[in-house]
PDB file of C-alpha atoms and ligand atoms in Angstrom:
ATOM      1  CA  UNK A  12      -0.016  -0.096  -0.197  1.00  0.00           C
ATOM      2  CA  UNK A  13       1.158   3.658  -0.820  1.00  0.00           C
ATOM      3  CA  UNK A  14      -0.142   6.947   0.522  1.00  0.00           C
ATOM      4  CA  UNK A  15       1.001   9.738  -0.813  1.00  0.00           C
ATOM      5  CA  UNK A  16       0.120  12.272   1.200  1.00  0.00           C
ATOM      6  CA  UNK A  17      -1.077  15.548  -0.843  1.00  0.00           C
ATOM      7  CA  UNK A  18      -1.849  18.645   1.712  1.00  0.00           C
ATOM      8  CA  UNK A  19      -2.048  18.735   5.819  1.00  0.00           C
ATOM      9  CA  UNK A  20      -2.992  21.741   6.474  1.00  0.00           C
ATOM     10  CA  UNK A  21      -7.265  22.391   7.718  1.00  0.00           C
ATOM     11  CA  UNK A  22      -9.320  24.820   5.548  1.00  0.00           C
ATOM     12  CA  UNK A  23      -7.572  28.140   4.483  1.00  0.00           C
ATOM     13  CA  UNK A  24      -4.621  26.790   3.866  1.00  0.00           C
ATOM     14  CA  UNK A  25      -0.877  27.591   5.830  1.00  0.00           C
ATOM     15  CA  UNK A  26      -0.422  30.756   4.806  1.00  0.00           C
ATOM     16  CA  UNK A  27      -4.695  31.510   5.199  1.00  0.00           C
ATOM     17  CA  UNK A  28      -4.799  34.511   2.249  1.00  0.00           C
ATOM     18  CA  UNK A  29      -6.561  37.316   4.439  1.00  0.00           C
ATOM     19  CA  UNK A  30      -4.145  35.899   7.705  1.00  0.00           C
ATOM     20  CA  UNK A  31      -0.920  37.951   9.018  1.00  0.00           C
ATOM     21  CA  UNK A  32      -0.441  35.732  12.248  1.00  0.00           C
ATOM     22  CA  UNK A  33       2.966  34.973  12.899  1.00  0.00           C
ATOM     23  CA  UNK A  34       2.955  32.209  11.827  1.00  0.00           C
ATOM     24  CA  UNK A  35       1.063  32.698   8.500  1.00  0.00           C
ATOM     25  CA  UNK A  36       3.585  35.786   7.666  1.00  0.00           C
ATOM     26  CA  UNK A  37       7.038  33.430   8.818  1.00  0.00           C
ATOM     27  CA  UNK A  38       5.133  30.204   6.486  1.00  0.00           C
ATOM     28  CA  UNK A  39       4.315  33.067   3.480  1.00  0.00           C
ATOM     29  CA  UNK A  40       8.057  34.754   3.419  1.00  0.00           C
ATOM     30  CA  UNK A  41       9.906  31.526   4.062  1.00  0.00           C
ATOM     31  CA  UNK A  42       7.348  29.566   1.598  1.00  0.00           C
ATOM     32  CA  UNK A  43       6.892  26.507   4.325  1.00  0.00           C
ATOM     33  CA  UNK A  44       3.732  26.613   3.296  1.00  0.00           C
ATOM     34  CA  UNK A  45       0.990  23.518   3.514  1.00  0.00           C
ATOM     35  CA  UNK A  46      -2.002  22.762   0.957  1.00  0.00           C
ATOM     36  CA  UNK A  47      -5.275  21.837   2.069  1.00  0.00           C
ATOM     37  CA  UNK A  48      -5.670  18.312   3.891  1.00  0.00           C
ATOM     38  CA  UNK A  49      -6.070  15.236   1.592  1.00  0.00           C
ATOM     39  CA  UNK A  50      -4.098  12.351   0.217  1.00  0.00           C
ATOM     40  CA  UNK A  51      -4.273   9.764  -2.582  1.00  0.00           C
ATOM     41  CA  UNK A  52      -3.969   5.778  -1.504  1.00  0.00           C
ATOM     42  CA  UNK A  53      -2.893   2.706  -3.974  1.00  0.00           C
ATOM     43  CA  UNK A  54      -2.809  -0.878  -2.990  1.00  0.00           C
ATOM     44  CA  UNK A  55      -0.532  -1.706  -6.051  1.00  0.00           C
ATOM     45  CA  UNK A  56       0.742   1.133  -6.851  1.00  0.00           C
ATOM     46  CA  UNK A  57      -1.093   1.634 -10.356  1.00  0.00           C
ATOM     47  CA  UNK A  58      -4.590   2.023  -9.160  1.00  0.00           C
ATOM     48  CA  UNK A  59      -5.074   5.644  -6.761  1.00  0.00           C
ATOM     49  CA  UNK A  60      -7.559   7.141  -5.118  1.00  0.00           C
ATOM     50  CA  UNK A  61      -7.987  10.631  -3.952  1.00  0.00           C
ATOM     51  CA  UNK A  62      -9.357  11.121  -0.388  1.00  0.00           C
ATOM     52  CA  UNK A  63     -10.958  14.681  -0.305  1.00  0.00           C
ATOM     53  CA  UNK A  64     -10.823  16.508  -3.188  1.00  0.00           C
ATOM     54  CA  UNK A  65      -8.962  19.910  -1.308  1.00  0.00           C
ATOM     55  CA  UNK A  66      -9.322  23.903  -2.789  1.00  0.00           C
ATOM     56  CA  UNK A  67      -5.515  22.719  -3.826  1.00  0.00           C
ATOM     57  CA  UNK A  68      -5.815  19.609  -5.980  1.00  0.00           C
ATOM     58  CA  UNK A  69      -4.531  21.184  -8.779  1.00  0.00           C
ATOM     59  CA  UNK A  70      -1.297  22.138  -7.753  1.00  0.00           C
ATOM     60  CA  UNK A  71      -1.211  18.885  -5.991  1.00  0.00           C
ATOM     61  CA  UNK A  72      -1.962  16.489  -8.539  1.00  0.00           C
ATOM     62  CA  UNK A  73       0.489  18.281 -10.475  1.00  0.00           C
ATOM     63  CA  UNK A  74       3.141  17.847  -7.696  1.00  0.00           C
ATOM     64  CA  UNK A  75       2.812  14.010  -7.537  1.00  0.00           C
ATOM     65  CA  UNK A  76       3.989  11.449 -10.056  1.00  0.00           C
ATOM     66  CA  UNK A  77       2.168   8.733  -9.368  1.00  0.00           C
ATOM     67  CA  UNK A  78      -0.822  10.900 -10.455  1.00  0.00           C
ATOM     68  CA  UNK A  79       0.848  11.454 -13.711  1.00  0.00           C
ATOM     69  CA  UNK A  80      -0.739  10.272 -17.618  1.00  0.00           C
ATOM     70  CA  UNK A  81       1.988   7.774 -18.906  1.00  0.00           C
ATOM     71  CA  UNK A  82       2.959  10.312 -21.947  1.00  0.00           C
ATOM     72  CA  UNK A  83       1.318  10.120 -25.144  1.00  0.00           C
ATOM     73  CA  UNK A  84      -2.283   8.761 -23.302  1.00  0.00           C
ATOM     74  CA  UNK A  85      -5.060  10.240 -20.889  1.00  0.00           C
ATOM     75  CA  UNK A  86      -5.036   7.466 -19.120  1.00  0.00           C
ATOM     76  CA  UNK A  87      -5.065   9.031 -15.324  1.00  0.00           C
ATOM     77  CA  UNK A  88      -4.212   6.595 -13.200  1.00  0.00           C
ATOM     78  CA  UNK A  89      -6.418   7.928 -10.883  1.00  0.00           C
ATOM     79  CA  UNK A  90      -9.588   5.794  -9.591  1.00  0.00           C
ATOM     80  CA  UNK A  91     -12.409   7.519  -7.789  1.00  0.00           C
ATOM     81  CA  UNK A  92     -12.573   9.895  -4.926  1.00  0.00           C
ATOM     82  CA  UNK A  93     -13.458   9.108  -1.500  1.00  0.00           C
ATOM     83  CA  UNK A  94     -15.412  11.913   0.636  1.00  0.00           C
ATOM     84  CA  UNK A  95     -14.793  11.723   4.637  1.00  0.00           C
ATOM     85  CA  UNK A  96     -16.935  15.038   4.493  1.00  0.00           C
ATOM     86  CA  UNK A  97     -19.018  17.535   2.566  1.00  0.00           C
ATOM     87  CA  UNK A  98     -16.879  20.436   4.143  1.00  0.00           C
ATOM     88  CA  UNK A  99     -16.127  22.815   1.613  1.00  0.00           C
ATOM     89  CA  UNK A 100     -12.153  22.219   1.973  1.00  0.00           C
ATOM     90  CA  UNK A 101     -12.553  18.789   1.495  1.00  0.00           C
ATOM     91  CA  UNK A 102     -15.160  18.855  -1.962  1.00  0.00           C
ATOM     92  CA  UNK A 103     -13.993  22.245  -3.378  1.00  0.00           C
ATOM     93  CA  UNK A 104     -10.915  20.661  -5.392  1.00  0.00           C
ATOM     94  CA  UNK A 105     -14.317  17.965  -6.593  1.00  0.00           C
ATOM     95  CA  UNK A 106     -14.803  21.280 -10.114  1.00  0.00           C
ATOM     96  CA  UNK A 107     -11.133  20.317 -10.809  1.00  0.00           C
ATOM     97  CA  UNK A 108     -11.404  16.648 -11.815  1.00  0.00           C
ATOM     98  CA  UNK A 109     -14.233  18.135 -14.306  1.00  0.00           C
ATOM     99  CA  UNK A 110     -11.927  16.886 -17.658  1.00  0.00           C
ATOM    100  CA  UNK A 111     -11.970  13.428 -16.502  1.00  0.00           C
ATOM    101  CA  UNK A 112     -13.810  11.482 -19.272  1.00  0.00           C
ATOM    102  CA  UNK A 113     -15.595   9.366 -15.767  1.00  0.00           C
ATOM    103  CA  UNK A 114     -15.487   9.895 -12.569  1.00  0.00           C
ATOM    104  CA  UNK A 115     -16.512   7.431  -9.866  1.00  0.00           C
ATOM    105  CA  UNK A 116     -16.817   9.519  -6.346  1.00  0.00           C
ATOM    106  CA  UNK A 117     -17.670   8.190  -2.632  1.00  0.00           C
ATOM    107  CA  UNK A 118     -19.811   9.259  -0.370  1.00  0.00           C
ATOM    108  CA  UNK A 119     -22.114   8.834   2.607  1.00  0.00           C
ATOM    109  CA  UNK A 120     -25.800   9.651   2.004  1.00  0.00           C
ATOM    110  CA  UNK A 121     -26.362  13.215   4.000  1.00  0.00           C
ATOM    111  CA  UNK A 122     -22.931  13.728   1.983  1.00  0.00           C
ATOM    112  CA  UNK A 123     -24.206  13.059  -1.200  1.00  0.00           C
ATOM    113  CA  UNK A 124     -27.226  15.019  -0.469  1.00  0.00           C
ATOM    114  CA  UNK A 125     -25.661  18.068   0.744  1.00  0.00           C
ATOM    115  CA  UNK A 126     -23.489  17.872  -2.956  1.00  0.00           C
ATOM    116  CA  UNK A 127     -26.503  18.112  -4.517  1.00  0.00           C
ATOM    117  CA  UNK A 128     -28.675  19.920  -2.387  1.00  0.00           C
ATOM    118  CA  UNK A 129     -27.129  22.895  -0.972  1.00  0.00           C
ATOM    119  CA  UNK A 130     -23.672  22.976  -2.600  1.00  0.00           C
ATOM    120  CA  UNK A 131     -24.719  21.625  -5.712  1.00  0.00           C
ATOM    121  CA  UNK A 132     -21.313  20.367  -7.174  1.00  0.00           C
ATOM    122  CA  UNK A 133     -22.729  15.839  -8.121  1.00  0.00           C
ATOM    123  CA  UNK A 134     -25.401  18.734 -10.853  1.00  0.00           C
ATOM    124  CA  UNK A 135     -22.567  20.758 -11.676  1.00  0.00           C
ATOM    125  CA  UNK A 136     -20.420  18.062 -12.261  1.00  0.00           C
ATOM    126  CA  UNK A 137     -22.734  16.694 -14.950  1.00  0.00           C
ATOM    127  CA  UNK A 138     -22.739  18.123 -18.358  1.00  0.00           C
ATOM    128  CA  UNK A 139     -18.147  17.912 -18.016  1.00  0.00           C
ATOM    129  CA  UNK A 140     -18.052  14.450 -16.878  1.00  0.00           C
ATOM    130  CA  UNK A 141     -19.626  10.971 -16.781  1.00  0.00           C
ATOM    131  CA  UNK A 142     -19.694  10.705 -13.003  1.00  0.00           C
ATOM    132  CA  UNK A 143     -20.417   7.193 -11.204  1.00  0.00           C
ATOM    133  CA  UNK A 144     -21.754   8.652  -7.410  1.00  0.00           C
ATOM    134  CA  UNK A 145     -21.526   5.357  -4.621  1.00  0.00           C
ATOM    135  CA  UNK A 146     -23.060   5.829  -1.221  1.00  0.00           C
ATOM    136  CA  UNK A 147     -20.740   4.718   1.966  1.00  0.00           C
ATOM    137  CA  UNK A 148     -21.772   2.572   4.629  1.00  0.00           C
ATOM    138  CA  UNK A 149     -19.823   2.669   8.426  1.00  0.00           C
ATOM    139  CA  UNK A 150     -19.170  -0.611   8.633  1.00  0.00           C
ATOM    140  CA  UNK A 151     -19.865  -2.142   5.276  1.00  0.00           C
ATOM    141  CA  UNK A 152     -16.523  -2.357   3.153  1.00  0.00           C
ATOM    142  CA  UNK A 153     -16.017  -1.032  -0.377  1.00  0.00           C
ATOM    143  CA  UNK A 154     -14.351  -2.771  -2.397  1.00  0.00           C
ATOM    144  CA  UNK A 155     -12.192  -0.985  -5.005  1.00  0.00           C
ATOM    145  CA  UNK A 156      -9.258  -1.190  -7.944  1.00  0.00           C
ATOM    146  CA  UNK A 157      -5.746  -2.529  -7.315  1.00  0.00           C
ATOM    147  CA  UNK A 158      -6.841  -4.929  -4.317  1.00  0.00           C
ATOM    148  CA  UNK A 159      -7.490  -1.345  -2.030  1.00  0.00           C
ATOM    149  CA  UNK A 160     -10.537  -1.909   0.488  1.00  0.00           C
ATOM    150  CA  UNK A 161     -12.162   0.851   2.037  1.00  0.00           C
ATOM    151  CA  UNK A 162     -14.187   0.793   5.387  1.00  0.00           C
ATOM    152  CA  UNK A 163     -15.721   4.101   6.582  1.00  0.00           C
ATOM    153  CA  UNK A 164     -16.603   4.761  10.462  1.00  0.00           C
ATOM    154  CA  UNK A 165     -18.950   6.838  11.427  1.00  0.00           C
ATOM    155  CA  UNK A 166     -16.932   9.963  13.172  1.00  0.00           C
ATOM    156  CA  UNK A 167     -20.025  12.437  13.362  1.00  0.00           C
ATOM    157  CA  UNK A 168     -23.079  14.253  13.170  1.00  0.00           C
ATOM    158  CA  UNK A 169     -21.017  17.895  12.609  1.00  0.00           C
ATOM    159  CA  UNK A 170     -23.090  19.520   8.742  1.00  0.00           C
ATOM    160  CA  UNK A 171     -20.750  21.533   7.121  1.00  0.00           C
ATOM    161  CA  UNK A 172     -21.391  25.317   8.186  1.00  0.00           C
ATOM    162  CA  UNK A 173     -23.304  26.149   4.318  1.00  0.00           C
ATOM    163  CA  UNK A 174     -25.696  22.507   5.258  1.00  0.00           C
ATOM    164  CA  UNK A 175     -26.878  23.964   8.753  1.00  0.00           C
ATOM    165  CA  UNK A 176     -30.451  24.339   6.522  1.00  0.00           C
ATOM    166  CA  UNK A 177     -31.666  21.209   4.762  1.00  0.00           C
ATOM    167  CA  UNK A 178     -34.786  21.553   4.533  1.00  0.00           C
ATOM    168  CA  UNK A 179     -36.437  18.705   1.869  1.00  0.00           C
ATOM    169  CA  UNK A 180     -33.063  17.291  -0.012  1.00  0.00           C
ATOM    170  CA  UNK A 181     -33.218  14.223  -1.685  1.00  0.00           C
ATOM    171  CA  UNK A 182     -33.144  11.652   0.556  1.00  0.00           C
ATOM    172  CA  UNK A 183     -33.437  13.692   3.314  1.00  0.00           C
ATOM    173  CA  UNK A 184     -36.562  15.202   3.674  1.00  0.00           C
ATOM    174  CA  UNK A 185     -37.451  17.679   6.883  1.00  0.00           C
ATOM    175  CA  UNK A 186     -33.587  17.965   8.591  1.00  0.00           C
ATOM    176  CA  UNK A 187     -34.627  21.106  11.358  1.00  0.00           C
ATOM    177  CA  UNK A 188     -32.188  23.684  10.514  1.00  0.00           C
ATOM    178  CA  UNK A 189     -29.477  23.793  12.924  1.00  0.00           C
ATOM    179  CA  UNK A 190     -27.011  26.474  14.135  1.00  0.00           C
ATOM    180  CA  UNK A 191     -23.607  26.408  12.598  1.00  0.00           C
ATOM    181  CA  UNK A 192     -21.883  23.423  13.084  1.00  0.00           C
ATOM    182  CA  UNK A 193     -23.891  21.796  15.531  1.00  0.00           C
ATOM    183  CA  UNK A 194     -23.884  18.356  15.521  1.00  0.00           C
ATOM    184  CA  UNK A 195     -27.036  16.602  13.697  1.00  0.00           C
ATOM    185  CA  UNK A 196     -28.919  14.013  15.877  1.00  0.00           C
ATOM    186  CA  UNK A 197     -29.793  11.845  13.126  1.00  0.00           C
ATOM    187  CA  UNK A 198     -27.330  10.548  11.926  1.00  0.00           C
ATOM    188  CA  UNK A 199     -23.400  10.239  12.855  1.00  0.00           C
ATOM    189  CA  UNK A 200     -22.081   9.982   9.238  1.00  0.00           C
ATOM    190  CA  UNK A 201     -21.767  13.375   7.946  1.00  0.00           C
ATOM    191  CA  UNK A 202     -18.081  12.885   9.123  1.00  0.00           C
ATOM    192  CA  UNK A 203     -16.213   9.650   8.268  1.00  0.00           C
ATOM    193  CA  UNK A 204     -12.536   8.097   8.845  1.00  0.00           C
ATOM    194  CA  UNK A 205     -11.401   5.595   6.596  1.00  0.00           C
ATOM    195  CA  UNK A 206      -9.520   2.271   7.205  1.00  0.00           C
ATOM    196  CA  UNK A 207      -7.587   0.608   4.126  1.00  0.00           C
ATOM    197  CA  UNK A 208      -6.317  -2.503   4.013  1.00  0.00           C
ATOM    198  CA  UNK A 209      -5.440  -4.787   1.035  1.00  0.00           C
ATOM    199  CA  UNK A 210      -7.345  -7.416  -0.811  1.00  0.00           C
ATOM    200  CA  UNK A 211      -3.733  -9.347  -1.208  1.00  0.00           C
ATOM    201  CA  UNK A 212      -1.693  -8.074   1.192  1.00  0.00           C
ATOM    202  CA  UNK A 213      -1.143  -6.688   5.227  1.00  0.00           C
ATOM    203  CA  UNK A 214      -1.212  -3.017   5.591  1.00  0.00           C
ATOM    204  CA  UNK A 215      -3.435  -1.415   7.154  1.00  0.00           C
ATOM    205  CA  UNK A 216      -3.896   2.582   7.237  1.00  0.00           C
ATOM    206  CA  UNK A 217      -6.705   4.711   9.290  1.00  0.00           C
ATOM    207  CA  UNK A 218      -7.283   8.329   8.279  1.00  0.00           C
ATOM    208  CA  UNK A 219      -9.442  10.491  10.115  1.00  0.00           C
ATOM    209  CA  UNK A 220      -8.797  14.099   9.831  1.00  0.00           C
ATOM    210  CA  UNK A 221     -12.131  14.773  11.495  1.00  0.00           C
ATOM    211  CA  UNK A 222     -12.111  13.486  14.683  1.00  0.00           C
ATOM    212  CA  UNK A 223     -14.545  14.439  16.719  1.00  0.00           C
ATOM    213  CA  UNK A 224     -13.956  11.863  20.455  1.00  0.00           C
ATOM    214  CA  UNK A 225     -11.954   9.084  20.842  1.00  0.00           C
ATOM    215  CA  UNK A 226     -14.678   6.434  20.263  1.00  0.00           C
ATOM    216  CA  UNK A 227     -14.249   3.012  21.296  1.00  0.00           C
ATOM    217  CA  UNK A 228     -14.578   1.980  17.064  1.00  0.00           C
ATOM    218  CA  UNK A 229     -12.058   4.667  16.640  1.00  0.00           C
ATOM    219  CA  UNK A 230      -9.461   2.804  19.385  1.00  0.00           C
ATOM    220  CA  UNK A 231     -10.147  -0.640  17.224  1.00  0.00           C
ATOM    221  CA  UNK A 232      -9.026   0.694  13.969  1.00  0.00           C
ATOM    222  CA  UNK A 233      -5.940   1.999  15.084  1.00  0.00           C
ATOM    223  CA  UNK A 234      -5.329  -1.238  17.165  1.00  0.00           C
ATOM    224  CA  UNK A 235      -3.333  -3.133  14.381  1.00  0.00           C
ATOM    225  CA  UNK A 236      -3.002  -0.183  11.750  1.00  0.00           C
ATOM    226  CA  UNK A 237       0.663   0.410  10.726  1.00  0.00           C
ATOM    227  CA  UNK A 238      -0.488   3.871  10.054  1.00  0.00           C
ATOM    228  CA  UNK A 239      -3.036   6.168  11.720  1.00  0.00           C
ATOM    229  CA  UNK A 240      -3.526   9.436   9.692  1.00  0.00           C
ATOM    230  CA  UNK A 241      -5.328  11.528  12.503  1.00  0.00           C
ATOM    231  CA  UNK A 242      -7.076  14.842  13.656  1.00  0.00           C
ATOM    232  CA  UNK A 243      -5.287  17.944  14.265  1.00  0.00           C
ATOM    233  CA  UNK A 244      -6.188  20.707  13.445  1.00  0.00           C
ATOM    234  CA  UNK A 245      -6.181  22.406  17.004  1.00  0.00           C
ATOM    235  CA  UNK A 246      -2.897  21.989  20.080  1.00  0.00           C
ATOM    236  CA  UNK A 247      -5.699  22.397  22.601  1.00  0.00           C
ATOM    237  CA  UNK A 248      -9.388  23.010  23.326  1.00  0.00           C
ATOM    238  CA  UNK A 249      -9.128  26.539  24.034  1.00  0.00           C
ATOM    239  CA  UNK A 250      -6.507  27.522  21.113  1.00  0.00           C
ATOM    240  CA  UNK A 251      -8.831  29.179  18.715  1.00  0.00           C
ATOM    241  CA  UNK A 252     -10.653  30.930  21.513  1.00  0.00           C
ATOM    242  CA  UNK A 253      -7.206  32.105  23.097  1.00  0.00           C
ATOM    243  CA  UNK A 254      -6.020  32.970  19.233  1.00  0.00           C
ATOM    244  CA  UNK A 255      -8.816  35.191  17.825  1.00  0.00           C
ATOM    245  CA  UNK A 256     -11.165  36.045  20.909  1.00  0.00           C
ATOM    246  CA  UNK A 257     -13.749  33.683  19.220  1.00  0.00           C
ATOM    247  CA  UNK A 258     -16.160  31.502  22.251  1.00  0.00           C
ATOM    248  CA  UNK A 259     -15.432  28.076  19.366  1.00  0.00           C
ATOM    249  CA  UNK A 260     -13.657  25.394  21.593  1.00  0.00           C
ATOM    250  CA  UNK A 261     -11.894  22.573  18.723  1.00  0.00           C
ATOM    251  CA  UNK A 262     -14.579  19.835  20.655  1.00  0.00           C
ATOM    252  CA  UNK A 263     -17.373  22.051  19.807  1.00  0.00           C
ATOM    253  CA  UNK A 264     -16.090  21.989  16.000  1.00  0.00           C
ATOM    254  CA  UNK A 265     -16.091  18.734  15.596  1.00  0.00           C
ATOM    255  CA  UNK A 266     -11.982  18.479  16.076  1.00  0.00           C
ATOM    256  CA  UNK A 267     -10.347  16.932  19.231  1.00  0.00           C
ATOM    257  CA  UNK A 268      -7.883  18.746  20.166  1.00  0.00           C
ATOM    258  CA  UNK A 269      -3.936  16.945  20.101  1.00  0.00           C
ATOM    259  CA  UNK A 270      -3.748  17.044  23.399  1.00  0.00           C
ATOM    260  CA  UNK A 271      -6.917  15.510  24.672  1.00  0.00           C
ATOM    261  CA  UNK A 272      -6.248  11.939  21.474  1.00  0.00           C
ATOM    262  CA  UNK A 273      -2.361  11.485  22.571  1.00  0.00           C
ATOM    263  CA  UNK A 274      -3.222  10.042  25.995  1.00  0.00           C
ATOM    264  CA  UNK A 275      -5.853   7.360  23.800  1.00  0.00           C
ATOM    265  CA  UNK A 276      -2.131   7.041  21.597  1.00  0.00           C
ATOM    266  CA  UNK A 277       0.204   6.421  24.068  1.00  0.00           C
ATOM    267  CA  UNK A 278      -2.024   3.779  25.348  1.00  0.00           C
ATOM    268  CA  UNK A 279      -2.725   2.878  21.348  1.00  0.00           C
ATOM    269  CA  UNK A 280       1.393   2.128  20.931  1.00  0.00           C
ATOM    270  CA  UNK A 281       1.989   0.122  17.039  1.00  0.00           C
ATOM    271  CA  UNK A 282       0.526   2.165  14.178  1.00  0.00           C
ATOM    272  CA  UNK A 283       2.670   5.389  13.569  1.00  0.00           C
ATOM    273  CA  UNK A 284       1.160   8.357  14.506  1.00  0.00           C
ATOM    274  CA  UNK A 285       0.457  11.398  11.439  1.00  0.00           C
ATOM    275  CA  UNK A 286      -1.639  14.421  12.840  1.00  0.00           C
ATOM    276  CA  UNK A 287      -3.098  16.242   9.799  1.00  0.00           C
ATOM    277  CA  UNK A 288      -5.655  18.878   9.053  1.00  0.00           C
ATOM    278  CA  UNK A 289      -3.466  21.278  10.682  1.00  0.00           C
ATOM    279  CA  UNK A 290      -5.240  24.566  11.182  1.00  0.00           C
ATOM    280  CA  UNK A 291      -3.318  27.819  10.896  1.00  0.00           C
ATOM    281  CA  UNK A 292      -3.721  28.934  14.719  1.00  0.00           C
ATOM    282  CA  UNK A 293      -2.018  25.418  15.543  1.00  0.00           C
ATOM    283  CA  UNK A 294       1.962  25.547  16.599  1.00  0.00           C
ATOM    284  CA  UNK A 295       2.832  22.566  15.793  1.00  0.00           C
ATOM    285  CA  UNK A 296       1.784  23.727  12.166  1.00  0.00           C
ATOM    286  CA  UNK A 297       5.031  26.165  11.329  1.00  0.00           C
ATOM    287  CA  UNK A 298       8.144  23.885  11.144  1.00  0.00           C
ATOM    288  CA  UNK A 299      10.576  24.648  13.191  1.00  0.00           C
ATOM    289  CA  UNK A 300       8.884  26.783  15.781  1.00  0.00           C
ATOM    290  CA  UNK A 301       9.911  27.024  19.009  1.00  0.00           C
ATOM    291  CA  UNK A 302       5.685  26.087  20.584  1.00  0.00           C
ATOM    292  CA  UNK A 303       6.334  23.021  17.736  1.00  0.00           C
ATOM    293  CA  UNK A 304       9.544  22.024  19.399  1.00  0.00           C
ATOM    294  CA  UNK A 305       8.501  22.744  23.214  1.00  0.00           C
ATOM    295  CA  UNK A 306       5.593  19.844  21.772  1.00  0.00           C
ATOM    296  CA  UNK A 307       7.357  18.018  19.731  1.00  0.00           C
ATOM    297  CA  UNK A 308       8.796  15.719  22.247  1.00  0.00           C
ATOM    298  CA  UNK A 309       5.163  14.736  23.789  1.00  0.00           C
ATOM    299  CA  UNK A 310       4.305  13.695  20.840  1.00  0.00           C
ATOM    300  CA  UNK A 311       7.662  11.064  20.062  1.00  0.00           C
ATOM    301  CA  UNK A 312       6.557   9.959  22.979  1.00  0.00           C
ATOM    302  CA  UNK A 313       3.192   8.733  21.860  1.00  0.00           C
ATOM    303  CA  UNK A 314       4.427   7.547  18.685  1.00  0.00           C
ATOM    304  CA  UNK A 315       3.142  10.665  16.950  1.00  0.00           C
ATOM    305  CA  UNK A 316       4.177  13.785  14.524  1.00  0.00           C
ATOM    306  CA  UNK A 317       3.078  15.401  12.765  1.00  0.00           C
ATOM    307  CA  UNK A 318       2.145  15.014   9.095  1.00  0.00           C
ATOM    308  CA  UNK A 319       4.079  17.046   6.120  1.00  0.00           C
ATOM    309  CA  UNK A 320       3.098  17.561   2.324  1.00  0.00           C
ATOM    310  CA  UNK A 321       4.414  15.617  -0.193  1.00  0.00           C
ATOM    311  CA  UNK A 322       5.150  12.768   1.587  1.00  0.00           C
ATOM    312  CA  UNK A 323       4.769   9.240   1.160  1.00  0.00           C
ATOM    313  CA  UNK A 324       4.272   6.764   3.244  1.00  0.00           C
ATOM    314  CA  UNK A 325       5.317   2.753   1.472  1.00  0.00           C
ATOM    315  CA  UNK A 326       3.307   0.203   4.148  1.00  0.00           C
TER     316      UNK A 326
HETATM  317  C1  MLT B  30     -13.517  21.939   9.394  1.00  0.00           C
HETATM  318  O1  MLT B  30     -12.949  20.921   9.655  1.00  0.00           O
HETATM  319  O2  MLT B  30     -14.165  21.965  10.661  1.00  0.00           O
HETATM  320  C2  MLT B  30     -13.784  22.781   8.084  1.00  0.00           C
HETATM  321  O3  MLT B  30     -13.619  22.781   7.609  1.00  0.00           O
HETATM  322  C3  MLT B  30     -13.949  24.422   9.082  1.00  0.00           C
HETATM  323  C4  MLT B  30     -14.862  24.985   8.190  1.00  0.00           C
HETATM  324  O4  MLT B  30     -13.823  24.768   7.178  1.00  0.00           O
HETATM  325  O5  MLT B  30     -15.528  25.608   8.609  1.00  0.00           O
HETATM  326 MN1   MN B  31     -11.352  21.233   7.561  1.00  0.00          MN
HETATM  327 ZN1   ZN B  32      -2.101  32.696  10.321  1.00  0.00          ZN
END
């Protein structure tokens, strides 16, 4: 199994276009940028899948040799896209894929509904490409090309802000309006993670960029994994409030802070843990900063590190 990490920043990326904080300013000056969270995965090294489609997708694809068509062909190694949420930072890149002759897309029922309703990228793609949509059901493995198997883990009911109000969406009639980011009581599959296995191999990888809680199901999925790429949006639960003066907590936004997931990782040694989806307020996002250096020993003690753009994991 091969995983190419295409981006490791939360929505907005690093630097964020409208932010002049110390971290964004340094990233702007030094070029130490992070693209938005996304990865590519393959069991056989030939058939590749994107997991999420970030707004940075075009530059991510161009920077990834495995995803280039062989010279003289239009035979893209990209066989499809799996989504972990309907959030804009995970779906805006779908429009970038419109030149594909065909496009296979996997998403849960509420995410599919959102992408055909409040953010109608599904209907938008129809005149451009032949899109094949498949519904992902947590716990039901999906067999993909090249021997890759993906099993979704339900991680939470946090709807994208654009879908806070979803009256009468196809397949989801009559959902009550929610405050932005408020979890939906009806569904726990607005946000999912994936546990990837290989049909004829032994490698196991878990990817969960939006992890609201360390649930028993997450714990079981991590137990025998080689690598777990997980939510590193915020370092602490009150990071955003402290840095921006707002009232939103990390957990309230559907993200378990690194300080709160680290004890679980320490209890579950074995996998290599990589934090991704780092917000630009997170000191861990800033390579070489004194704050990141101060946190490094705690991460290392738990078998964890910060994921970096462009890294190829060969499992
Ligand atoms: C998230 O990860 O919580 C969302 O992408 C935040 C947002 O962009 O609204
Ligand atoms: Mn996000
Ligand atoms: Zn900033």
